[in-house]
Coordinates of C-alpha atoms in Angstrom, one line a residue:
M7 CA 118.8 -31.7 -24.1
T8 CA 120.1 -32.3 -20.6
Q9 CA 121.6 -35.8 -20.2
S10 CA 120.4 -37.9 -17.3
T11 CA 122.8 -38.0 -14.3
S12 CA 121.4 -41.3 -12.9
L13 CA 123.7 -44.3 -12.6
P14 CA 124.1 -46.1 -15.8
T15 CA 124.1 -49.9 -15.6
G16 CA 127.3 -51.1 -13.8
A17 CA 128.2 -47.6 -12.5
A18 CA 126.8 -48.1 -9.0
D19 CA 130.0 -49.5 -7.6
A20 CA 132.1 -46.7 -9.0
A21 CA 129.9 -44.1 -7.4
D22 CA 129.5 -46.0 -4.1
P23 CA 131.9 -48.7 -2.9
R24 CA 129.3 -50.4 -0.7
P25 CA 128.5 -54.0 -1.8
R26 CA 125.5 -54.6 -4.1
S27 CA 122.9 -56.2 -2.0
S28 CA 119.2 -56.1 -2.8
A29 CA 118.3 -57.2 0.7
R30 CA 120.4 -54.5 2.3
Q31 CA 118.8 -51.9 0.0
L32 CA 115.3 -53.0 0.9
M33 CA 116.2 -53.0 4.6
A34 CA 117.6 -49.5 4.5
A35 CA 114.6 -48.1 2.8
S36 CA 112.0 -50.2 4.7
I37 CA 113.2 -49.8 8.2
G38 CA 113.6 -46.0 7.9
N39 CA 110.3 -45.7 6.1
A40 CA 108.6 -47.8 8.8
A41 CA 110.0 -45.4 11.5
E42 CA 108.8 -42.4 9.5
W43 CA 105.3 -43.6 9.2
Y44 CA 105.0 -45.0 12.7
D45 CA 105.6 -41.5 14.0
W46 CA 103.1 -40.0 11.4
Y47 CA 100.3 -42.4 12.1
A48 CA 100.6 -42.5 15.9
Y49 CA 99.0 -39.1 15.8
S50 CA 95.8 -40.2 14.2
F51 CA 95.4 -43.4 16.3
L52 CA 95.8 -41.4 19.5
A53 CA 93.9 -38.3 18.6
V54 CA 90.7 -39.4 20.5
Y55 CA 92.8 -39.5 23.7
F56 CA 94.6 -36.2 23.7
A57 CA 92.2 -34.0 21.7
D58 CA 90.4 -32.5 24.7
R59 CA 93.7 -32.1 26.6
V60 CA 95.3 -29.8 23.9
F61 CA 92.1 -28.1 22.6
P62 CA 89.3 -26.6 24.7
K63 CA 85.7 -27.7 24.1
G64 CA 83.4 -25.2 22.4
S65 CA 79.9 -24.5 23.7
G66 CA 79.3 -28.0 24.9
N67 CA 80.0 -29.7 21.6
S68 CA 82.2 -32.8 22.3
L69 CA 83.4 -33.0 18.6
V70 CA 85.1 -29.6 18.7
P71 CA 88.4 -30.9 20.2
L72 CA 88.5 -33.9 17.8
L73 CA 87.8 -31.6 14.8
S74 CA 90.6 -29.3 15.9
T75 CA 93.0 -32.2 16.3
F76 CA 92.2 -33.5 12.8
A77 CA 92.6 -30.0 11.4
V78 CA 96.1 -30.1 12.7
F79 CA 96.5 -33.5 11.1
A80 CA 95.5 -31.8 7.8
V81 CA 97.9 -28.9 8.4
G82 CA 100.7 -31.4 8.6
F83 CA 99.7 -32.7 5.2
F84 CA 100.0 -29.3 3.6
M85 CA 103.7 -29.2 4.5
R86 CA 104.1 -32.4 2.5
P87 CA 104.3 -30.7 -0.9
V88 CA 107.0 -28.4 0.4
G89 CA 108.9 -31.4 1.8
G90 CA 108.3 -33.3 -1.5
L91 CA 109.8 -30.5 -3.5
Q92 CA 112.7 -29.6 -1.2
M93 CA 113.7 -33.2 -0.2
G94 CA 113.1 -34.4 -3.8
A95 CA 115.5 -31.7 -5.0
I96 CA 118.1 -32.8 -2.4
A97 CA 117.7 -36.4 -3.7
D98 CA 118.2 -35.3 -7.3
R99 CA 121.0 -32.9 -6.6
R100 CA 122.9 -34.7 -3.8
G101 CA 121.7 -38.3 -3.9
R102 CA 118.9 -40.4 -2.6
R103 CA 120.7 -41.4 0.6
A104 CA 121.4 -37.8 1.7
A105 CA 117.6 -37.0 1.4
L106 CA 116.7 -40.2 3.3
T107 CA 119.0 -39.2 6.1
V108 CA 117.5 -35.7 6.5
T109 CA 113.9 -36.9 6.5
I110 CA 114.4 -39.5 9.3
L111 CA 116.0 -36.9 11.6
L112 CA 113.2 -34.4 11.0
M113 CA 110.5 -37.1 11.8
G114 CA 112.2 -38.1 15.0
G115 CA 112.4 -34.5 16.1
G116 CA 108.8 -33.9 15.4
S117 CA 107.7 -37.0 17.3
L118 CA 109.7 -35.9 20.3
L119 CA 108.0 -32.5 20.2
V120 CA 104.5 -34.1 20.1
A121 CA 105.4 -36.2 23.1
L122 CA 106.4 -33.0 25.0
T123 CA 103.3 -30.9 24.0
P124 CA 101.8 -29.3 27.1
T125 CA 98.1 -29.5 27.9
Y126 CA 95.8 -26.5 27.3
A127 CA 95.1 -26.3 31.1
A128 CA 98.9 -25.9 31.8
A129 CA 100.0 -23.7 28.9
G130 CA 97.0 -22.2 27.3
V131 CA 97.3 -21.3 23.6
L132 CA 100.9 -22.5 23.6
A133 CA 99.7 -26.1 23.7
P134 CA 98.1 -26.2 20.2
V135 CA 100.9 -24.0 18.9
V136 CA 103.5 -26.6 19.9
L137 CA 101.4 -29.3 18.4
V138 CA 101.0 -27.4 15.1
V139 CA 104.8 -26.8 14.9
A140 CA 105.5 -30.5 15.5
R141 CA 103.1 -31.6 12.8
L142 CA 104.6 -29.1 10.3
I143 CA 108.0 -30.6 10.9
Q144 CA 106.6 -34.1 10.5
G145 CA 104.8 -33.1 7.3
L146 CA 108.0 -31.7 5.8
S147 CA 109.7 -35.0 6.6
V148 CA 106.9 -37.3 5.2
G149 CA 106.6 -35.3 2.0
G150 CA 110.3 -35.8 1.3
E151 CA 110.3 -39.4 2.5
F152 CA 108.0 -40.7 -0.2
A153 CA 109.9 -38.9 -3.0
A154 CA 113.3 -40.1 -1.8
S155 CA 112.4 -43.7 -0.8
T156 CA 110.2 -44.3 -3.9
T157 CA 113.1 -43.5 -6.3
F158 CA 115.6 -45.3 -4.1
L159 CA 113.5 -48.5 -4.0
V160 CA 112.7 -48.6 -7.7
E161 CA 116.2 -47.8 -8.8
S162 CA 117.5 -50.5 -6.5
A163 CA 115.4 -53.2 -8.3
G164 CA 116.7 -55.6 -10.9
P165 CA 115.0 -56.2 -14.3
G166 CA 111.4 -57.4 -14.0
R167 CA 111.3 -56.7 -10.2
R168 CA 110.3 -53.1 -10.0
G169 CA 106.8 -54.0 -9.0
L170 CA 108.0 -56.3 -6.2
F171 CA 110.5 -53.7 -4.9
S172 CA 107.8 -51.0 -5.2
S173 CA 105.5 -53.1 -2.9
F174 CA 107.9 -52.6 0.0
Q175 CA 107.1 -48.9 0.1
Y176 CA 103.7 -49.8 1.5
V177 CA 104.9 -53.0 3.3
S178 CA 107.2 -50.7 5.4
T179 CA 104.6 -48.0 5.7
T180 CA 102.0 -50.5 6.9
L181 CA 104.5 -52.0 9.4
G182 CA 105.1 -48.6 10.8
Q183 CA 101.4 -48.0 11.0
L184 CA 100.8 -51.5 12.4
L185 CA 103.4 -50.8 15.1
A186 CA 101.7 -47.5 16.0
S187 CA 98.3 -49.2 16.0
G188 CA 99.6 -52.1 18.0
I189 CA 101.2 -50.0 20.7
A190 CA 98.1 -47.7 20.9
T191 CA 95.9 -50.8 21.2
L192 CA 98.1 -52.3 23.9
L193 CA 98.1 -49.1 25.9
A194 CA 94.3 -48.7 25.5
H195 CA 93.7 -52.2 27.0
V196 CA 96.3 -51.9 29.8
L197 CA 95.7 -48.4 30.9
T198 CA 92.5 -46.8 32.1
E199 CA 90.8 -44.0 30.1
E200 CA 92.1 -41.5 32.5
Q201 CA 95.6 -42.7 32.3
M202 CA 95.5 -42.7 28.5
G203 CA 94.3 -39.1 28.5
G204 CA 96.7 -38.1 31.2
W205 CA 100.1 -39.5 30.1
G206 CA 99.6 -42.8 28.2
W207 CA 99.2 -41.1 24.8
R208 CA 102.7 -39.6 25.0
V209 CA 104.5 -42.9 25.3
P210 CA 104.2 -43.9 21.6
F211 CA 105.7 -40.6 20.5
L212 CA 108.7 -41.1 22.7
I213 CA 109.1 -44.6 21.3
G214 CA 108.9 -43.1 17.8
A215 CA 111.8 -40.7 18.5
V216 CA 114.0 -43.6 19.5
I217 CA 112.9 -45.7 16.4
S218 CA 113.9 -42.8 14.2
L219 CA 117.4 -42.8 15.6
V220 CA 117.7 -46.5 14.8
G221 CA 116.4 -45.8 11.2
F222 CA 119.0 -43.1 10.8
W223 CA 121.8 -45.4 11.8
I224 CA 120.7 -48.2 9.4
R225 CA 120.4 -45.7 6.5
Q226 CA 124.0 -44.8 6.8
G227 CA 124.9 -48.2 5.3
A228 CA 122.7 -47.8 2.2
R229 CA 124.3 -47.8 -1.3
E230 CA 123.6 -44.7 -3.4
T231 CA 121.5 -45.4 -6.6
H232 CA 121.9 -42.0 -8.3
E233 CA 125.1 -40.5 -9.5
V234 CA 125.3 -36.8 -8.6
E235 CA 126.4 -34.3 -11.1
R236 CA 129.8 -32.9 -9.9
R237 CA 129.3 -29.4 -11.4
T238 CA 126.8 -27.5 -9.2
D239 CA 125.5 -25.5 -12.1
A240 CA 124.7 -28.6 -14.0
R241 CA 122.4 -30.1 -11.3
P242 CA 118.6 -29.9 -11.8
A243 CA 116.9 -26.7 -10.7
L244 CA 114.3 -26.7 -8.0
F245 CA 111.3 -26.4 -10.3
E246 CA 112.8 -28.1 -13.4
A247 CA 110.5 -31.1 -13.2
L248 CA 107.4 -28.9 -13.2
R249 CA 108.7 -26.7 -16.0
R250 CA 109.9 -29.4 -18.3
H251 CA 107.3 -32.1 -17.5
P252 CA 103.9 -30.5 -16.8
R253 CA 102.0 -33.4 -18.3
E254 CA 103.8 -35.9 -16.1
S255 CA 103.1 -33.8 -13.1
L256 CA 99.4 -33.7 -13.8
L257 CA 99.5 -37.5 -14.4
I258 CA 100.9 -38.1 -10.9
C259 CA 98.0 -36.1 -9.5
G260 CA 95.4 -38.2 -11.3
I261 CA 97.1 -41.4 -10.4
T262 CA 97.2 -40.5 -6.7
A263 CA 93.8 -38.8 -6.0
G264 CA 91.5 -41.7 -5.6
G265 CA 94.2 -43.9 -4.1
T266 CA 95.2 -41.5 -1.3
L267 CA 91.6 -40.9 -0.3
A268 CA 90.8 -44.6 -0.1
Y269 CA 94.0 -45.3 1.6
Y270 CA 93.7 -42.8 4.4
T271 CA 90.0 -43.6 4.9
W272 CA 90.6 -47.3 5.2
T273 CA 93.9 -47.5 7.0
T274 CA 93.8 -44.5 9.2
Y275 CA 90.3 -43.0 9.8
L276 CA 88.1 -46.1 9.7
P277 CA 88.5 -46.9 13.5
T278 CA 87.5 -43.3 14.3
Y279 CA 84.7 -43.4 11.7
A280 CA 83.3 -46.4 13.5
Q281 CA 83.5 -44.7 16.9
V282 CA 81.9 -41.5 15.7
N283 CA 79.1 -43.0 13.5
T284 CA 78.2 -46.2 15.4
G285 CA 79.5 -45.6 18.9
F286 CA 82.1 -48.4 18.5
D287 CA 84.4 -49.1 21.5
K288 CA 87.7 -47.3 21.1
G289 CA 89.9 -50.3 22.1
D290 CA 88.0 -52.7 19.8
A291 CA 88.2 -50.3 16.9
L292 CA 92.0 -50.1 17.3
L293 CA 92.2 -53.9 17.5
A294 CA 90.2 -54.4 14.3
G295 CA 92.4 -51.9 12.6
T296 CA 95.6 -53.6 13.8
I297 CA 94.4 -57.1 12.4
S298 CA 93.4 -55.6 9.1
L299 CA 96.7 -53.8 8.7
A300 CA 98.7 -57.0 9.2
F301 CA 96.5 -58.6 6.5
F302 CA 97.2 -55.6 4.2
A303 CA 101.0 -55.8 4.7
A304 CA 101.0 -59.4 3.7
L305 CA 99.1 -58.6 0.4
Q306 CA 101.6 -56.0 -0.9
P307 CA 104.4 -58.2 -2.3
L308 CA 101.7 -60.4 -4.0
G309 CA 100.3 -57.3 -5.8
G310 CA 103.8 -56.2 -6.8
L311 CA 104.7 -59.6 -8.2
L312 CA 101.5 -59.8 -10.1
S313 CA 102.0 -56.4 -11.7
D314 CA 105.5 -57.5 -12.9
R315 CA 103.7 -60.3 -14.8
V316 CA 100.5 -58.8 -16.0
G317 CA 101.2 -55.1 -16.0
R318 CA 100.3 -52.1 -13.8
K319 CA 97.1 -51.1 -15.4
P320 CA 94.9 -54.1 -14.6
L321 CA 95.6 -53.7 -10.9
L322 CA 95.0 -49.9 -10.9
I323 CA 91.8 -50.2 -12.8
G324 CA 90.6 -53.1 -10.5
F325 CA 91.3 -50.9 -7.5
A326 CA 89.5 -47.8 -8.8
V327 CA 86.4 -49.5 -10.2
G328 CA 86.1 -51.7 -7.1
F329 CA 86.1 -48.7 -4.8
A330 CA 83.8 -46.7 -7.0
A331 CA 81.3 -49.5 -6.9
L332 CA 81.7 -50.7 -3.3
A333 CA 82.8 -47.8 -1.1
V334 CA 79.3 -46.7 -0.3
P335 CA 77.9 -50.2 0.6
L336 CA 81.0 -51.1 2.5
L337 CA 81.0 -48.0 4.7
H338 CA 77.2 -48.4 5.3
A339 CA 77.8 -52.0 6.3
I340 CA 79.7 -51.0 9.5
S341 CA 77.7 -51.7 12.6
D342 CA 78.6 -51.8 16.3
T343 CA 79.9 -55.4 16.0
F344 CA 83.6 -56.2 15.9
V345 CA 83.1 -58.6 13.0
S346 CA 81.4 -56.1 10.7
L347 CA 84.2 -53.5 11.1
L348 CA 86.9 -56.2 10.5
L349 CA 85.3 -57.6 7.4
V350 CA 84.7 -54.1 5.9
Q351 CA 88.4 -53.2 6.6
C352 CA 89.8 -56.4 5.1
A353 CA 87.5 -56.2 2.0
G354 CA 88.8 -52.6 1.4
M355 CA 92.4 -53.7 1.9
I356 CA 92.1 -56.3 -0.9
L357 CA 90.9 -53.6 -3.3
L358 CA 93.4 -51.1 -2.1
T359 CA 96.3 -53.3 -2.8
G360 CA 95.8 -52.8 -6.5
Y361 CA 97.0 -49.2 -6.0
T362 CA 99.4 -49.3 -3.0
S363 CA 101.5 -52.3 -4.1
I364 CA 102.6 -50.6 -7.3
A365 CA 102.2 -46.8 -6.6
A366 CA 106.0 -46.3 -6.2
A367 CA 106.8 -48.1 -9.4
V368 CA 104.1 -46.3 -11.4
N369 CA 105.2 -42.9 -10.2
A370 CA 108.9 -43.6 -10.7
E371 CA 108.3 -44.9 -14.3
V372 CA 106.7 -41.6 -15.2
F373 CA 109.7 -39.3 -14.8
P374 CA 113.3 -39.4 -16.1
A375 CA 116.0 -40.1 -13.5
R376 CA 117.4 -36.6 -13.5
V377 CA 114.3 -35.1 -11.9
R378 CA 112.6 -38.2 -10.7
A379 CA 112.5 -37.5 -6.9
A380 CA 111.4 -33.9 -7.1
G381 CA 109.1 -34.7 -10.1
I382 CA 107.3 -37.3 -8.0
G383 CA 107.5 -35.5 -4.6
F384 CA 105.7 -32.2 -5.3
P385 CA 102.5 -33.3 -7.3
Y386 CA 102.2 -36.5 -5.2
S387 CA 102.4 -34.7 -1.9
L388 CA 100.1 -31.9 -3.0
T389 CA 97.4 -34.4 -4.1
V390 CA 97.8 -36.3 -0.8
A391 CA 97.4 -33.1 1.1
L392 CA 94.2 -32.1 -0.8
F393 CA 92.5 -35.5 -0.6
G394 CA 94.2 -37.7 1.9
G395 CA 95.0 -35.3 4.7
T396 CA 91.6 -33.7 4.7
A397 CA 89.7 -37.0 4.8
P398 CA 89.4 -37.4 8.6
Y399 CA 88.4 -33.8 9.1
L400 CA 85.9 -33.8 6.3
A401 CA 84.3 -37.0 7.5
T402 CA 84.0 -35.7 11.0
W403 CA 82.7 -32.3 9.9
L404 CA 80.0 -34.0 7.7
K405 CA 79.0 -36.1 10.8
Q406 CA 78.7 -32.9 12.9
S407 CA 76.7 -31.2 10.1
G408 CA 74.2 -34.1 10.0
H409 CA 75.3 -35.5 6.6
P410 CA 77.5 -38.5 7.4
E411 CA 76.1 -40.4 4.3
A412 CA 77.9 -37.9 2.0
F413 CA 81.4 -39.1 2.8
P414 CA 81.1 -42.6 1.3
W415 CA 79.9 -41.0 -1.9
Y416 CA 82.8 -38.7 -2.0
V417 CA 85.2 -41.6 -1.7
S418 CA 83.4 -43.4 -4.5
G419 CA 83.3 -40.4 -6.8
L420 CA 87.0 -39.6 -6.5
C421 CA 88.0 -43.2 -7.2
L422 CA 85.9 -43.0 -10.4
V423 CA 87.9 -40.0 -11.5
S424 CA 91.2 -41.9 -11.0
A425 CA 89.7 -44.9 -12.9
C426 CA 89.4 -42.6 -15.9
V427 CA 93.1 -41.6 -15.6
Y428 CA 94.2 -45.3 -15.3
L429 CA 92.3 -46.2 -18.5
V430 CA 94.5 -43.7 -20.6
L431 CA 97.7 -44.4 -18.6
P432 CA 100.4 -46.1 -20.8
E433 CA 101.6 -49.5 -19.6
T434 CA 105.1 -49.1 -18.2
A435 CA 105.8 -52.5 -16.5
Q436 CA 108.0 -53.9 -19.3
R437 CA 109.7 -50.7 -20.3
P438 CA 113.3 -50.2 -19.2
L439 CA 113.7 -47.6 -16.4
D440 CA 115.5 -44.4 -17.4
R441 CA 119.0 -44.4 -15.9

């Protein structure tokens, strides 16, 4: 049996001379992660502004450019399993910090490429090609980011604090999303519709490229949490986690399915859902999303702390059962009023915290340290691609097909499937983490 190569207790300082500092570790993971997800989410928030600039309209149907833009959004997600596997392997073979450095540089490059994407009128088919390439680069980066930062955060935690540290995965993710939403909202209120469609949508992506450079610099000061095997032939193979731990890989898929669909529906697509289904004002929809995201970020540490006390399963089951029962009435409750959208978003955020605040800890506790990053990265990113990345496109397509009522039932049903997985999931909160 292959012995784990992760740092045993007390070995961190021998492997990395940087001082032990929980705050510094949290900052290194969180700021870089926020930069990653700012770049990723800026695309979905601004899609309604640049869709018809990059994609031509088809036979008078105004939803065609938006559908095409969300299709590219989904394409980016399908690079995430590749990124999860490749960057996860780098994290297991060369250390978590090395993988985190690569992912932040890839994301910054992809963001810059989106900002420089030409319009269809200026470059023809080259315009959507450039956009697709940029999203593929970003998808590779984001897939690797979750694998590396999840293991880095949880391995940096002290005894009885894995849930709390885990919550900073989505605190930083939400802060990045909040920054993207806030900048998009500010631009939407300051600039005219014509200015936003002409050049305003490019500004957030340029800002994202700069933020990624800052995140890269901060991550250089992080302390490594995983001791790398010196002999190259003794390091884990690319598919070792899948070969030796097939049950754990399937478990990650079941844990993630309902959570990722609910997450991307509530935190990313809901403003667009309100615009498409109720004629909601674009600027007001972005403002409601920004307020609810700030509320969501504040909830995450509370969920993490609670899970360290009562366990992971009660929170997971509460999330899944809550969404299975309430997804349909909540989405049907959205009207053309600002208050209705804000209340629906905040109600969903409370339920969603049962999953997001502890997802990193639950995933990390499933795999041994030797293959933890790659073991998490591939099945998690594949599941997110299948169910999270396709959510905006599927919801928009159902609206175009005349069946908008089907999407809320889809969310409810998949959360029910995950609820069944959570019921048989072993409780891991009090178990020592494999080192």
